[in-house]
Amino acid sequence: DDGELHAVVRLTADPDRQQAEFAIIVGHWIAGMGLGMLLMKRLIRYARQQGIGQLYGSVLADNKDMLGLCQHLGFVQEHSADDPGVRVVRLDLQSSAPA
């Protein structure tokens, strides 16, 4: 344990738990080592256990690694109505296979 913070995960659910916004930040010095995938799978599993219907998050359009990871996990992408440099990714937890 080096005491450094390598990643941050956040999940903010609506009171009715129909949807929740997620955010994941992984330090650039450990990117590509599988930590993002591990955290996303755990986040999806946790959200399902909490009865959340859909996950969504904002991803910079040039963050190809995160967009690819989300696509691999079954998220659909759409352009942000507010910012052309952002993609919104969504995963329906009721109909998708467990991660």
PDB file of N, CA and C in Angstrom:
ATOM      1  N   ASP A   1       0.842  -1.180   0.000  1.00  0.00           N
ATOM      2  CA  ASP A   1       0.000   0.000   0.000  1.00  0.00           C
ATOM      3  C   ASP A   1       0.885   1.240   0.000  1.00  0.00           C
ATOM      4  N   ASP A   2       0.824   1.988  -1.088  1.00  0.00           N
ATOM      5  CA  ASP A   2       1.663   3.181  -1.204  1.00  0.00           C
ATOM      6  C   ASP A   2       0.953   4.447  -0.729  1.00  0.00           C
ATOM      7  N   GLY A   3      -0.307   4.338  -0.305  1.00  0.00           N
ATOM      8  CA  GLY A   3      -1.035   5.486   0.200  1.00  0.00           C
ATOM      9  C   GLY A   3      -1.562   6.422  -0.860  1.00  0.00           C
ATOM     10  N   GLU A   4      -1.305   6.129  -2.138  1.00  0.00           N
ATOM     11  CA  GLU A   4      -1.788   6.983  -3.220  1.00  0.00           C
ATOM     12  C   GLU A   4      -3.182   6.571  -3.653  1.00  0.00           C
ATOM     13  N   LEU A   5      -3.946   7.536  -4.099  1.00  0.00           N
ATOM     14  CA  LEU A   5      -5.279   7.297  -4.636  1.00  0.00           C
ATOM     15  C   LEU A   5      -5.131   6.986  -6.121  1.00  0.00           C
ATOM     16  N   HIS A   6      -5.562   5.798  -6.549  1.00  0.00           N
ATOM     17  CA  HIS A   6      -5.404   5.371  -7.933  1.00  0.00           C
ATOM     18  C   HIS A   6      -6.683   5.491  -8.751  1.00  0.00           C
ATOM     19  N   ALA A   7      -7.833   5.477  -8.076  1.00  0.00           N
ATOM     20  CA  ALA A   7      -9.106   5.537  -8.789  1.00  0.00           C
ATOM     21  C   ALA A   7     -10.194   6.052  -7.854  1.00  0.00           C
ATOM     22  N   VAL A   8     -11.237   6.610  -8.467  1.00  0.00           N
ATOM     23  CA  VAL A   8     -12.405   7.090  -7.734  1.00  0.00           C
ATOM     24  C   VAL A   8     -13.639   6.599  -8.473  1.00  0.00           C
ATOM     25  N   VAL A   9     -14.618   6.106  -7.720  1.00  0.00           N
ATOM     26  CA  VAL A   9     -15.885   5.662  -8.288  1.00  0.00           C
ATOM     27  C   VAL A   9     -17.002   6.386  -7.549  1.00  0.00           C
ATOM     28  N   ARG A  10     -17.996   6.855  -8.317  1.00  0.00           N
ATOM     29  CA  ARG A  10     -19.146   7.523  -7.711  1.00  0.00           C
ATOM     30  C   ARG A  10     -20.414   6.996  -8.360  1.00  0.00           C
ATOM     31  N   LEU A  11     -21.445   6.791  -7.570  1.00  0.00           N
ATOM     32  CA  LEU A  11     -22.755   6.390  -8.063  1.00  0.00           C
ATOM     33  C   LEU A  11     -23.783   7.224  -7.326  1.00  0.00           C
ATOM     34  N   THR A  12     -24.608   7.955  -8.068  1.00  0.00           N
ATOM     35  CA  THR A  12     -25.625   8.809  -7.476  1.00  0.00           C
ATOM     36  C   THR A  12     -26.977   8.415  -8.042  1.00  0.00           C
ATOM     37  N   ALA A  13     -27.808   7.805  -7.206  1.00  0.00           N
ATOM     38  CA  ALA A  13     -29.110   7.303  -7.656  1.00  0.00           C
ATOM     39  C   ALA A  13     -30.208   8.322  -7.393  1.00  0.00           C
ATOM     40  N   ASP A  14     -31.204   8.329  -8.284  1.00  0.00           N
ATOM     41  CA  ASP A  14     -32.418   9.097  -8.044  1.00  0.00           C
ATOM     42  C   ASP A  14     -33.146   8.461  -6.860  1.00  0.00           C
ATOM     43  N   PRO A  15     -33.974   9.226  -6.146  1.00  0.00           N
ATOM     44  CA  PRO A  15     -34.682   8.658  -4.989  1.00  0.00           C
ATOM     45  C   PRO A  15     -35.518   7.416  -5.326  1.00  0.00           C
ATOM     46  N   ASP A  16     -36.081   7.370  -6.525  1.00  0.00           N
ATOM     47  CA  ASP A  16     -36.903   6.216  -6.912  1.00  0.00           C
ATOM     48  C   ASP A  16     -36.072   5.058  -7.467  1.00  0.00           C
ATOM     49  N   ARG A  17     -34.787   5.273  -7.601  1.00  0.00           N
ATOM     50  CA  ARG A  17     -33.828   4.265  -8.086  1.00  0.00           C
ATOM     51  C   ARG A  17     -34.092   3.801  -9.519  1.00  0.00           C
ATOM     52  N   GLN A  18     -34.845   4.577 -10.276  1.00  0.00           N
ATOM     53  CA  GLN A  18     -35.035   4.213 -11.678  1.00  0.00           C
ATOM     54  C   GLN A  18     -33.740   4.366 -12.459  1.00  0.00           C
ATOM     55  N   GLN A  19     -32.937   5.351 -12.095  1.00  0.00           N
ATOM     56  CA  GLN A  19     -31.654   5.532 -12.766  1.00  0.00           C
ATOM     57  C   GLN A  19     -30.632   6.099 -11.798  1.00  0.00           C
ATOM     58  N   ALA A  20     -29.369   5.930 -12.182  1.00  0.00           N
ATOM     59  CA  ALA A  20     -28.270   6.444 -11.365  1.00  0.00           C
ATOM     60  C   ALA A  20     -27.144   6.884 -12.287  1.00  0.00           C
ATOM     61  N   GLU A  21     -26.517   7.985 -11.920  1.00  0.00           N
ATOM     62  CA  GLU A  21     -25.369   8.483 -12.677  1.00  0.00           C
ATOM     63  C   GLU A  21     -24.094   7.934 -12.046  1.00  0.00           C
ATOM     64  N   PHE A  22     -23.180   7.492 -12.913  1.00  0.00           N
ATOM     65  CA  PHE A  22     -21.904   6.978 -12.420  1.00  0.00           C
ATOM     66  C   PHE A  22     -20.767   7.833 -12.951  1.00  0.00           C
ATOM     67  N   ALA A  23     -19.665   7.771 -12.251  1.00  0.00           N
ATOM     68  CA  ALA A  23     -18.420   8.388 -12.717  1.00  0.00           C
ATOM     69  C   ALA A  23     -17.270   7.526 -12.212  1.00  0.00           C
ATOM     70  N   ILE A  24     -16.304   7.313 -13.067  1.00  0.00           N
ATOM     71  CA  ILE A  24     -15.098   6.568 -12.701  1.00  0.00           C
ATOM     72  C   ILE A  24     -13.897   7.345 -13.217  1.00  0.00           C
ATOM     73  N   ILE A  25     -12.934   7.524 -12.349  1.00  0.00           N
ATOM     74  CA  ILE A  25     -11.680   8.166 -12.739  1.00  0.00           C
ATOM     75  C   ILE A  25     -10.551   7.223 -12.339  1.00  0.00           C
ATOM     76  N   VAL A  26      -9.700   6.890 -13.295  1.00  0.00           N
ATOM     77  CA  VAL A  26      -8.549   6.025 -13.049  1.00  0.00           C
ATOM     78  C   VAL A  26      -7.292   6.824 -13.372  1.00  0.00           C
ATOM     79  N   GLY A  27      -6.327   6.775 -12.491  1.00  0.00           N
ATOM     80  CA  GLY A  27      -5.077   7.492 -12.709  1.00  0.00           C
ATOM     81  C   GLY A  27      -4.397   7.071 -14.001  1.00  0.00           C
ATOM     82  N   HIS A  28      -3.877   8.037 -14.737  1.00  0.00           N
ATOM     83  CA  HIS A  28      -3.248   7.755 -16.035  1.00  0.00           C
ATOM     84  C   HIS A  28      -2.063   6.802 -15.900  1.00  0.00           C
ATOM     85  N   TRP A  29      -1.414   6.794 -14.737  1.00  0.00           N
ATOM     86  CA  TRP A  29      -0.234   5.957 -14.538  1.00  0.00           C
ATOM     87  C   TRP A  29      -0.571   4.467 -14.424  1.00  0.00           C
ATOM     88  N   ILE A  30      -1.862   4.139 -14.249  1.00  0.00           N
ATOM     89  CA  ILE A  30      -2.246   2.724 -14.209  1.00  0.00           C
ATOM     90  C   ILE A  30      -3.313   2.391 -15.247  1.00  0.00           C
ATOM     91  N   ALA A  31      -3.576   3.328 -16.144  1.00  0.00           N
ATOM     92  CA  ALA A  31      -4.563   3.077 -17.201  1.00  0.00           C
ATOM     93  C   ALA A  31      -4.108   1.900 -18.057  1.00  0.00           C
ATOM     94  N   GLY A  32      -5.062   1.124 -18.514  1.00  0.00           N
ATOM     95  CA  GLY A  32      -4.756  -0.009 -19.372  1.00  0.00           C
ATOM     96  C   GLY A  32      -4.413  -1.290 -18.623  1.00  0.00           C
ATOM     97  N   MET A  33      -4.515  -1.265 -17.301  1.00  0.00           N
ATOM     98  CA  MET A  33      -4.184  -2.450 -16.503  1.00  0.00           C
ATOM     99  C   MET A  33      -5.421  -3.232 -16.060  1.00  0.00           C
ATOM    100  N   GLY A  34      -6.602  -2.801 -16.505  1.00  0.00           N
ATOM    101  CA  GLY A  34      -7.823  -3.531 -16.182  1.00  0.00           C
ATOM    102  C   GLY A  34      -8.591  -3.022 -14.974  1.00  0.00           C
ATOM    103  N   LEU A  35      -8.087  -1.989 -14.318  1.00  0.00           N
ATOM    104  CA  LEU A  35      -8.775  -1.473 -13.143  1.00  0.00           C
ATOM    105  C   LEU A  35     -10.132  -0.876 -13.506  1.00  0.00           C
ATOM    106  N   GLY A  36     -10.208  -0.155 -14.619  1.00  0.00           N
ATOM    107  CA  GLY A  36     -11.478   0.429 -15.051  1.00  0.00           C
ATOM    108  C   GLY A  36     -12.535  -0.637 -15.292  1.00  0.00           C
ATOM    109  N   MET A  37     -12.160  -1.723 -15.950  1.00  0.00           N
ATOM    110  CA  MET A  37     -13.094  -2.824 -16.207  1.00  0.00           C
ATOM    111  C   MET A  37     -13.558  -3.449 -14.894  1.00  0.00           C
ATOM    112  N   LEU A  38     -12.630  -3.700 -13.999  1.00  0.00           N
ATOM    113  CA  LEU A  38     -12.974  -4.279 -12.702  1.00  0.00           C
ATOM    114  C   LEU A  38     -13.954  -3.382 -11.944  1.00  0.00           C
ATOM    115  N   LEU A  39     -13.658  -2.092 -11.902  1.00  0.00           N
ATOM    116  CA  LEU A  39     -14.524  -1.159 -11.186  1.00  0.00           C
ATOM    117  C   LEU A  39     -15.899  -1.062 -11.833  1.00  0.00           C
ATOM    118  N   MET A  40     -15.952  -1.035 -13.155  1.00  0.00           N
ATOM    119  CA  MET A  40     -17.250  -0.967 -13.840  1.00  0.00           C
ATOM    120  C   MET A  40     -18.084  -2.209 -13.557  1.00  0.00           C
ATOM    121  N   LYS A  41     -17.481  -3.379 -13.613  1.00  0.00           N
ATOM    122  CA  LYS A  41     -18.226  -4.613 -13.337  1.00  0.00           C
ATOM    123  C   LYS A  41     -18.760  -4.625 -11.907  1.00  0.00           C
ATOM    124  N   ARG A  42     -17.949  -4.187 -10.973  1.00  0.00           N
ATOM    125  CA  ARG A  42     -18.407  -4.134  -9.576  1.00  0.00           C
ATOM    126  C   ARG A  42     -19.501  -3.091  -9.398  1.00  0.00           C
ATOM    127  N   LEU A  43     -19.367  -1.966 -10.083  1.00  0.00           N
ATOM    128  CA  LEU A  43     -20.378  -0.918 -10.012  1.00  0.00           C
ATOM    129  C   LEU A  43     -21.711  -1.414 -10.572  1.00  0.00           C
ATOM    130  N   ILE A  44     -21.672  -2.100 -11.700  1.00  0.00           N
ATOM    131  CA  ILE A  44     -22.891  -2.645 -12.306  1.00  0.00           C
ATOM    132  C   ILE A  44     -23.533  -3.662 -11.362  1.00  0.00           C
ATOM    133  N   ARG A  45     -22.732  -4.545 -10.806  1.00  0.00           N
ATOM    134  CA  ARG A  45     -23.266  -5.553  -9.878  1.00  0.00           C
ATOM    135  C   ARG A  45     -23.899  -4.879  -8.652  1.00  0.00           C
ATOM    136  N   TYR A  46     -23.220  -3.894  -8.106  1.00  0.00           N
ATOM    137  CA  TYR A  46     -23.753  -3.169  -6.947  1.00  0.00           C
ATOM    138  C   TYR A  46     -25.070  -2.474  -7.296  1.00  0.00           C
ATOM    139  N   ALA A  47     -25.113  -1.808  -8.446  1.00  0.00           N
ATOM    140  CA  ALA A  47     -26.330  -1.101  -8.859  1.00  0.00           C
ATOM    141  C   ALA A  47     -27.499  -2.073  -9.004  1.00  0.00           C
ATOM    142  N   ARG A  48     -27.247  -3.232  -9.577  1.00  0.00           N
ATOM    143  CA  ARG A  48     -28.306  -4.249  -9.691  1.00  0.00           C
ATOM    144  C   ARG A  48     -28.794  -4.683  -8.308  1.00  0.00           C
ATOM    145  N   GLN A  49     -27.870  -4.905  -7.401  1.00  0.00           N
ATOM    146  CA  GLN A  49     -28.238  -5.322  -6.042  1.00  0.00           C
ATOM    147  C   GLN A  49     -29.080  -4.264  -5.338  1.00  0.00           C
ATOM    148  N   GLN A  50     -28.876  -3.006  -5.698  1.00  0.00           N
ATOM    149  CA  GLN A  50     -29.626  -1.905  -5.103  1.00  0.00           C
ATOM    150  C   GLN A  50     -30.961  -1.658  -5.807  1.00  0.00           C
ATOM    151  N   GLY A  51     -31.253  -2.424  -6.854  1.00  0.00           N
ATOM    152  CA  GLY A  51     -32.521  -2.284  -7.571  1.00  0.00           C
ATOM    153  C   GLY A  51     -32.576  -1.100  -8.515  1.00  0.00           C
ATOM    154  N   ILE A  52     -31.429  -0.615  -8.947  1.00  0.00           N
ATOM    155  CA  ILE A  52     -31.382   0.515  -9.880  1.00  0.00           C
ATOM    156  C   ILE A  52     -31.714   0.015 -11.281  1.00  0.00           C
ATOM    157  N   GLY A  53     -32.560   0.757 -11.992  1.00  0.00           N
ATOM    158  CA  GLY A  53     -33.015   0.328 -13.312  1.00  0.00           C
ATOM    159  C   GLY A  53     -32.056   0.635 -14.443  1.00  0.00           C
ATOM    160  N   GLN A  54     -31.373   1.775 -14.379  1.00  0.00           N
ATOM    161  CA  GLN A  54     -30.498   2.178 -15.480  1.00  0.00           C
ATOM    162  C   GLN A  54     -29.312   2.973 -14.940  1.00  0.00           C
ATOM    163  N   LEU A  55     -28.148   2.704 -15.514  1.00  0.00           N
ATOM    164  CA  LEU A  55     -26.954   3.497 -15.237  1.00  0.00           C
ATOM    165  C   LEU A  55     -26.705   4.428 -16.406  1.00  0.00           C
ATOM    166  N   TYR A  56     -26.223   5.624 -16.126  1.00  0.00           N
ATOM    167  CA  TYR A  56     -25.796   6.520 -17.197  1.00  0.00           C
ATOM    168  C   TYR A  56     -24.605   7.336 -16.731  1.00  0.00           C
ATOM    169  N   GLY A  57     -23.823   7.773 -17.707  1.00  0.00           N
ATOM    170  CA  GLY A  57     -22.669   8.597 -17.395  1.00  0.00           C
ATOM    171  C   GLY A  57     -22.235   9.395 -18.604  1.00  0.00           C
ATOM    172  N   SER A  58     -21.459  10.421 -18.374  1.00  0.00           N
ATOM    173  CA  SER A  58     -20.919  11.270 -19.436  1.00  0.00           C
ATOM    174  C   SER A  58     -19.455  10.917 -19.648  1.00  0.00           C
ATOM    175  N   VAL A  59     -19.086  10.724 -20.914  1.00  0.00           N
ATOM    176  CA  VAL A  59     -17.715  10.346 -21.269  1.00  0.00           C
ATOM    177  C   VAL A  59     -17.228  11.301 -22.350  1.00  0.00           C
ATOM    178  N   LEU A  60     -16.034  11.826 -22.197  1.00  0.00           N
ATOM    179  CA  LEU A  60     -15.474  12.674 -23.249  1.00  0.00           C
ATOM    180  C   LEU A  60     -15.370  11.878 -24.542  1.00  0.00           C
ATOM    181  N   ALA A  61     -15.727  12.499 -25.651  1.00  0.00           N
ATOM    182  CA  ALA A  61     -15.743  11.812 -26.943  1.00  0.00           C
ATOM    183  C   ALA A  61     -14.365  11.292 -27.335  1.00  0.00           C
ATOM    184  N   ASP A  62     -13.303  11.927 -26.868  1.00  0.00           N
ATOM    185  CA  ASP A  62     -11.960  11.458 -27.228  1.00  0.00           C
ATOM    186  C   ASP A  62     -11.417  10.402 -26.258  1.00  0.00           C
ATOM    187  N   ASN A  63     -12.222  10.005 -25.271  1.00  0.00           N
ATOM    188  CA  ASN A  63     -11.811   8.954 -24.339  1.00  0.00           C
ATOM    189  C   ASN A  63     -12.236   7.601 -24.922  1.00  0.00           C
ATOM    190  N   LYS A  64     -11.526   7.197 -25.958  1.00  0.00           N
ATOM    191  CA  LYS A  64     -11.875   5.976 -26.703  1.00  0.00           C
ATOM    192  C   LYS A  64     -11.801   4.724 -25.832  1.00  0.00           C
ATOM    193  N   ASP A  65     -10.863   4.692 -24.887  1.00  0.00           N
ATOM    194  CA  ASP A  65     -10.751   3.518 -24.019  1.00  0.00           C
ATOM    195  C   ASP A  65     -12.017   3.326 -23.185  1.00  0.00           C
ATOM    196  N   MET A  66     -12.511   4.404 -22.575  1.00  0.00           N
ATOM    197  CA  MET A  66     -13.713   4.294 -21.745  1.00  0.00           C
ATOM    198  C   MET A  66     -14.943   4.003 -22.595  1.00  0.00           C
ATOM    199  N   LEU A  67     -15.033   4.630 -23.757  1.00  0.00           N
ATOM    200  CA  LEU A  67     -16.171   4.350 -24.637  1.00  0.00           C
ATOM    201  C   LEU A  67     -16.156   2.896 -25.087  1.00  0.00           C
ATOM    202  N   GLY A  68     -14.983   2.370 -25.396  1.00  0.00           N
ATOM    203  CA  GLY A  68     -14.867   0.970 -25.784  1.00  0.00           C
ATOM    204  C   GLY A  68     -15.217   0.032 -24.645  1.00  0.00           C
ATOM    205  N   LEU A  69     -14.771   0.364 -23.441  1.00  0.00           N
ATOM    206  CA  LEU A  69     -15.094  -0.439 -22.267  1.00  0.00           C
ATOM    207  C   LEU A  69     -16.604  -0.470 -22.050  1.00  0.00           C
ATOM    208  N   CYS A  70     -17.239   0.690 -22.146  1.00  0.00           N
ATOM    209  CA  CYS A  70     -18.691   0.763 -21.964  1.00  0.00           C
ATOM    210  C   CYS A  70     -19.419  -0.040 -23.045  1.00  0.00           C
ATOM    211  N   GLN A  71     -18.968   0.073 -24.275  1.00  0.00           N
ATOM    212  CA  GLN A  71     -19.591  -0.689 -25.359  1.00  0.00           C
ATOM    213  C   GLN A  71     -19.456  -2.190 -25.088  1.00  0.00           C
ATOM    214  N   HIS A  72     -18.285  -2.618 -24.662  1.00  0.00           N
ATOM    215  CA  HIS A  72     -18.040  -4.027 -24.346  1.00  0.00           C
ATOM    216  C   HIS A  72     -18.999  -4.530 -23.260  1.00  0.00           C
ATOM    217  N   LEU A  73     -19.344  -3.664 -22.314  1.00  0.00           N
ATOM    218  CA  LEU A  73     -20.229  -4.040 -21.216  1.00  0.00           C
ATOM    219  C   LEU A  73     -21.709  -3.882 -21.555  1.00  0.00           C
ATOM    220  N   GLY A  74     -22.018  -3.448 -22.786  1.00  0.00           N
ATOM    221  CA  GLY A  74     -23.411  -3.368 -23.216  1.00  0.00           C
ATOM    222  C   GLY A  74     -24.055  -2.002 -23.149  1.00  0.00           C
ATOM    223  N   PHE A  75     -23.291  -0.980 -22.805  1.00  0.00           N
ATOM    224  CA  PHE A  75     -23.839   0.375 -22.782  1.00  0.00           C
ATOM    225  C   PHE A  75     -24.126   0.839 -24.207  1.00  0.00           C
ATOM    226  N   VAL A  76     -25.159   1.650 -24.366  1.00  0.00           N
ATOM    227  CA  VAL A  76     -25.414   2.313 -25.640  1.00  0.00           C
ATOM    228  C   VAL A  76     -24.932   3.750 -25.503  1.00  0.00           C
ATOM    229  N   GLN A  77     -24.503   4.329 -26.627  1.00  0.00           N
ATOM    230  CA  GLN A  77     -23.960   5.686 -26.624  1.00  0.00           C
ATOM    231  C   GLN A  77     -24.871   6.622 -27.390  1.00  0.00           C
ATOM    232  N   GLU A  78     -24.926   7.857 -26.935  1.00  0.00           N
ATOM    233  CA  GLU A  78     -25.637   8.903 -27.664  1.00  0.00           C
ATOM    234  C   GLU A  78     -24.860  10.204 -27.501  1.00  0.00           C
ATOM    235  N   HIS A  79     -25.067  11.106 -28.412  1.00  0.00           N
ATOM    236  CA  HIS A  79     -24.422  12.412 -28.322  1.00  0.00           C
ATOM    237  C   HIS A  79     -25.092  13.224 -27.221  1.00  0.00           C
ATOM    238  N   SER A  80     -24.305  13.970 -26.495  1.00  0.00           N
ATOM    239  CA  SER A  80     -24.847  14.858 -25.474  1.00  0.00           C
ATOM    240  C   SER A  80     -25.544  16.032 -26.151  1.00  0.00           C
ATOM    241  N   ALA A  81     -26.720  16.374 -25.673  1.00  0.00           N
ATOM    242  CA  ALA A  81     -27.446  17.526 -26.207  1.00  0.00           C
ATOM    243  C   ALA A  81     -26.770  18.834 -25.800  1.00  0.00           C
ATOM    244  N   ASP A  82     -25.993  18.797 -24.734  1.00  0.00           N
ATOM    245  CA  ASP A  82     -25.374  20.006 -24.196  1.00  0.00           C
ATOM    246  C   ASP A  82     -23.962  20.272 -24.687  1.00  0.00           C
ATOM    247  N   ASP A  83     -23.248  19.210 -25.093  1.00  0.00           N
ATOM    248  CA  ASP A  83     -21.833  19.367 -25.426  1.00  0.00           C
ATOM    249  C   ASP A  83     -21.441  18.373 -26.517  1.00  0.00           C
ATOM    250  N   PRO A  84     -21.033  18.858 -27.697  1.00  0.00           N
ATOM    251  CA  PRO A  84     -20.671  17.940 -28.778  1.00  0.00           C
ATOM    252  C   PRO A  84     -19.425  17.102 -28.483  1.00  0.00           C
ATOM    253  N   GLY A  85     -18.652  17.475 -27.490  1.00  0.00           N
ATOM    254  CA  GLY A  85     -17.454  16.728 -27.134  1.00  0.00           C
ATOM    255  C   GLY A  85     -17.694  15.655 -26.085  1.00  0.00           C
ATOM    256  N   VAL A  86     -18.970  15.400 -25.794  1.00  0.00           N
ATOM    257  CA  VAL A  86     -19.328  14.432 -24.751  1.00  0.00           C
ATOM    258  C   VAL A  86     -20.306  13.410 -25.304  1.00  0.00           C
ATOM    259  N   ARG A  87     -20.133  12.168 -24.888  1.00  0.00           N
ATOM    260  CA  ARG A  87     -21.087  11.102 -25.194  1.00  0.00           C
ATOM    261  C   ARG A  87     -21.742  10.674 -23.882  1.00  0.00           C
ATOM    262  N   VAL A  88     -23.031  10.400 -23.949  1.00  0.00           N
ATOM    263  CA  VAL A  88     -23.751   9.861 -22.800  1.00  0.00           C
ATOM    264  C   VAL A  88     -23.885   8.365 -23.030  1.00  0.00           C
ATOM    265  N   VAL A  89     -23.477   7.582 -22.055  1.00  0.00           N
ATOM    266  CA  VAL A  89     -23.572   6.125 -22.152  1.00  0.00           C
ATOM    267  C   VAL A  89     -24.643   5.655 -21.176  1.00  0.00           C
ATOM    268  N   ARG A  90     -25.440   4.670 -21.613  1.00  0.00           N
ATOM    269  CA  ARG A  90     -26.546   4.162 -20.790  1.00  0.00           C
ATOM    270  C   ARG A  90     -26.565   2.647 -20.818  1.00  0.00           C
ATOM    271  N   LEU A  91     -26.894   2.076 -19.673  1.00  0.00           N
ATOM    272  CA  LEU A  91     -27.042   0.629 -19.567  1.00  0.00           C
ATOM    273  C   LEU A  91     -28.331   0.328 -18.820  1.00  0.00           C
ATOM    274  N   ASP A  92     -29.244  -0.382 -19.492  1.00  0.00           N
ATOM    275  CA  ASP A  92     -30.488  -0.819 -18.869  1.00  0.00           C
ATOM    276  C   ASP A  92     -30.174  -2.059 -18.044  1.00  0.00           C
ATOM    277  N   LEU A  93     -30.249  -1.945 -16.750  1.00  0.00           N
ATOM    278  CA  LEU A  93     -29.873  -3.046 -15.866  1.00  0.00           C
ATOM    279  C   LEU A  93     -30.943  -4.128 -15.780  1.00  0.00           C
ATOM    280  N   GLN A  94     -32.153  -3.814 -16.208  1.00  0.00           N
ATOM    281  CA  GLN A  94     -33.231  -4.794 -16.151  1.00  0.00           C
ATOM    282  C   GLN A  94     -33.154  -5.788 -17.301  1.00  0.00           C
ATOM    283  N   SER A  95     -32.621  -5.347 -18.443  1.00  0.00           N
ATOM    284  CA  SER A  95     -32.626  -6.226 -19.616  1.00  0.00           C
ATOM    285  C   SER A  95     -31.244  -6.738 -20.015  1.00  0.00           C
ATOM    286  N   SER A  96     -30.180  -6.149 -19.482  1.00  0.00           N
ATOM    287  CA  SER A  96     -28.837  -6.575 -19.883  1.00  0.00           C
ATOM    288  C   SER A  96     -28.374  -7.757 -19.038  1.00  0.00           C
ATOM    289  N   ALA A  97     -27.458  -8.529 -19.611  1.00  0.00           N
ATOM    290  CA  ALA A  97     -26.894  -9.678 -18.900  1.00  0.00           C
ATOM    291  C   ALA A  97     -25.971  -9.191 -17.791  1.00  0.00           C
ATOM    292  N   PRO A  98     -25.861  -9.934 -16.706  1.00  0.00           N
ATOM    293  CA  PRO A  98     -24.957  -9.528 -15.617  1.00  0.00           C
ATOM    294  C   PRO A  98     -23.514  -9.389 -16.082  1.00  0.00           C
ATOM    295  N   ALA A  99     -22.840  -8.369 -15.558  1.00  0.00           N
ATOM    296  CA  ALA A  99     -21.425  -8.123 -15.899  1.00  0.00           C
ATOM    297  C   ALA A  99     -20.530  -9.000 -15.067  1.00  0.00           C
TER     298      ALA A  99
END
